[in-house]
C-alpha positions as a printed Julia matrix, in Angstrom:
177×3 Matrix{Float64}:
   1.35  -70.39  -41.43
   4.12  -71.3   -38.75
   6.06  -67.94  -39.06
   2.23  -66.1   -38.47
   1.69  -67.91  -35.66
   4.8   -67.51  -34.18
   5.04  -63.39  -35.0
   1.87  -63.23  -32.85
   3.35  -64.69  -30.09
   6.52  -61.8   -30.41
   4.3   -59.22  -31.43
   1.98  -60.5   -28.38
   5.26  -60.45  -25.71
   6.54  -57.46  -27.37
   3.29  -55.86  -26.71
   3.1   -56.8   -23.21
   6.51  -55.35  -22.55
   6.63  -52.39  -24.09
   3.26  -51.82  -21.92
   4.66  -52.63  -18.54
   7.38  -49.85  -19.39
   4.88  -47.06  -20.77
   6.48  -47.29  -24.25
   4.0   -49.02  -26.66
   3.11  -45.71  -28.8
   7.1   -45.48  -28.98
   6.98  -48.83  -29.58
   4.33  -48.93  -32.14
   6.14  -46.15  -34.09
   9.37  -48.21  -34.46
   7.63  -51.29  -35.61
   5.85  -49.02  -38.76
   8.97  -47.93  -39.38
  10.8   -51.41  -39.62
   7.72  -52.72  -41.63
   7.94  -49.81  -44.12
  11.77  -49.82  -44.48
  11.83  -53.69  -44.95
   9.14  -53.35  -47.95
  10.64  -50.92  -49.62
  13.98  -51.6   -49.04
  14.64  -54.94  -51.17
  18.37  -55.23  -50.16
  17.52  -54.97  -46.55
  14.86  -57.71  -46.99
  16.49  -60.15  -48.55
  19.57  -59.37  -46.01
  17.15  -60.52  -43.89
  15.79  -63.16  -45.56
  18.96  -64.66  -46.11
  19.63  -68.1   -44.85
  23.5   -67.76  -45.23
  24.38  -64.33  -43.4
  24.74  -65.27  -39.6
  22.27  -64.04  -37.49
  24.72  -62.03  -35.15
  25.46  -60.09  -38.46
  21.14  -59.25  -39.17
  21.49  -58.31  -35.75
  24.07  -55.77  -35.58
  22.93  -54.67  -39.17
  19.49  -54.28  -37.62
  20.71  -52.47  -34.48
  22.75  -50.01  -36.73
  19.67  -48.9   -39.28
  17.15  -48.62  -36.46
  20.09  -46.66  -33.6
  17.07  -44.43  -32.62
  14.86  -46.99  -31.98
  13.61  -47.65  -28.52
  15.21  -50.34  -26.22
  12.15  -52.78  -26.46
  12.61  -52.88  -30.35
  16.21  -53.32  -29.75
  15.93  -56.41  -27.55
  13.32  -57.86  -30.13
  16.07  -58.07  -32.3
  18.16  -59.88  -29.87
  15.18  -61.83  -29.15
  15.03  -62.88  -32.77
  18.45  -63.28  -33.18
  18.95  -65.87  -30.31
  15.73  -68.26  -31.82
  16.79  -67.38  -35.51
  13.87  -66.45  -36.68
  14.8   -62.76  -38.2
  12.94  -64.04  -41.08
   9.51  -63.2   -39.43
  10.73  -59.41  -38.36
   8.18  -57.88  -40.71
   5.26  -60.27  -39.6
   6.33  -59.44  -36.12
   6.0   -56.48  -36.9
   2.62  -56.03  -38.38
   1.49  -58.22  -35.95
   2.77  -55.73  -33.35
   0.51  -52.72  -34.64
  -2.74  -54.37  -35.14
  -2.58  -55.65  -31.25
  -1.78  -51.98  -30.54
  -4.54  -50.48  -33.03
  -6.62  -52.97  -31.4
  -5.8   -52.61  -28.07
  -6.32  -48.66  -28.58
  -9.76  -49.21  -30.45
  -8.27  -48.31  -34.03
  -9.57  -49.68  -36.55
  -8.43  -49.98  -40.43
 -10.73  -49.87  -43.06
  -9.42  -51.16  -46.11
 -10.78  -48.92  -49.3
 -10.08  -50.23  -52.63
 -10.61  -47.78  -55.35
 -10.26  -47.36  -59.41
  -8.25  -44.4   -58.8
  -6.57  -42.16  -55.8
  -8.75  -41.2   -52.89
  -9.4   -37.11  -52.64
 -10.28  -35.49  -49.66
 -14.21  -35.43  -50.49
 -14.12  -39.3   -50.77
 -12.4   -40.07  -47.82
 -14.85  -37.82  -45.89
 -17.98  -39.93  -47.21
 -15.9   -43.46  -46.61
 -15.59  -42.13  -43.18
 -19.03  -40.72  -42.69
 -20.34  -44.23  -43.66
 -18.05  -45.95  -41.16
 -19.44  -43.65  -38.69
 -22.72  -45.37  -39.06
 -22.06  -48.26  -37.81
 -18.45  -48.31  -36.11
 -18.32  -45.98  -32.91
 -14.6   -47.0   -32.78
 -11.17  -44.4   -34.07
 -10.76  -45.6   -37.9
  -7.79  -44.99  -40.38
  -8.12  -45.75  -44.02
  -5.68  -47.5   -46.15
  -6.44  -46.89  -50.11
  -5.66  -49.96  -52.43
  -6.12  -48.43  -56.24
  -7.22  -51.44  -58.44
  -8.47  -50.19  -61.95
 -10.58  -53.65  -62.51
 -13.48  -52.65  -60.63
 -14.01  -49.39  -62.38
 -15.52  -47.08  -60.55
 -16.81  -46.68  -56.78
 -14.96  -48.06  -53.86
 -15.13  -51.58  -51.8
 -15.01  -51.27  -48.44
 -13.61  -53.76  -46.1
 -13.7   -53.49  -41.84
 -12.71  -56.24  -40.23
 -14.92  -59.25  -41.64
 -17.5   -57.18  -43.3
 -17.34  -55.54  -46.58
 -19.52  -53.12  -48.64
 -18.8   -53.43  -52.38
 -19.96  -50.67  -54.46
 -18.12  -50.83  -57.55
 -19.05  -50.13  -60.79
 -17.75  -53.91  -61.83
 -19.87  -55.38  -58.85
 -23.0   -53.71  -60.24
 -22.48  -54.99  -63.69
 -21.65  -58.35  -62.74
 -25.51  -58.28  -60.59
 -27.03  -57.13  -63.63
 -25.32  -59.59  -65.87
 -26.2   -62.35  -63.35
 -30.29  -61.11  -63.69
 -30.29  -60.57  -67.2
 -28.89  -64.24  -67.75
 -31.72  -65.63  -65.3
């Protein structure tokens, strides 16, 4: 809970920053890319991770992977290296991106289907959204088999559940009352 806290406080000065200097989109880009590279890179994350490699080392390792990166992401890892705390880079930078979708009225909808969106599906999902959400919305697809068929569909703190599973667990629940 500490390391979230404190990720929103970097991803909050980073933020402000990389605004001052016209470079949050540049910015925003880098920090996707860290986040993506450190999930699907498992030696790089527990690199990072790693209590015993000195934090001079994570930096310079850091500074070498992302050399195209701009000079606000660089001195965020100097930032992190001088309070050790590399081991919240990939909250920081999550963090980062949802101040920046939010800041630019983006908003993700979460969309949780039995099997791989198609174009047809996306272009309902997004049709419904537009009933009630005049904001810019990007979809993220979460395939989870369990709930059958249909899609759940999660914005912020509300959430439409149409799956197949939902609607037999309703019926279940009437027939038993």
């Amino acid at each position: 809970m500490a390391g979230t806290r404190a990720a929103i406080r970097y991803a909050k000065a980073i933020l402000e920053i990389a605004e001052s200097k016209k470079v949050a989109s540049q910015v925003s880009v880098d920090m996707a890319l860290i986040s993506s590279t450190m999930n699907t890179n498992a030696e790089l994350n527990s690199f990072i991770q790693s209590p015993t490699i000195n934090v001079e080392q994570k930096e310079n390792a850091m500074l070498e992977i992302f050399a195209n990166a701009n000079k606000v992401t660089k001195s965020l890892f100097h930032l992190v290296k001088e309070n050790k705390r590399f081991e919240i880079l990939d909250a920081i930078a999550l963090e980062y991106n949802k101040l920046f979708d939010i800041m630019n009225g983006v908003e993700v909808a979460k969309v949780t289907t039995a099997v791989p969106m198609d174009a047809t599906l996306e272009a309902k999902i997004l049709a419904k959204i537009a009933t009630f959400s005049d904001k810019k919305i990007t979809i993220e697809n979460t395939i989870d088999p369990s709930i059958i068929g249909g899609f759940i569909l999660r914005i912020g703190d509300k959430q439409y559940n149409g799956s197949v599973a939902n609607r037999l667990q309703v019926l279940k629940r009437e027939l038993s009352n």
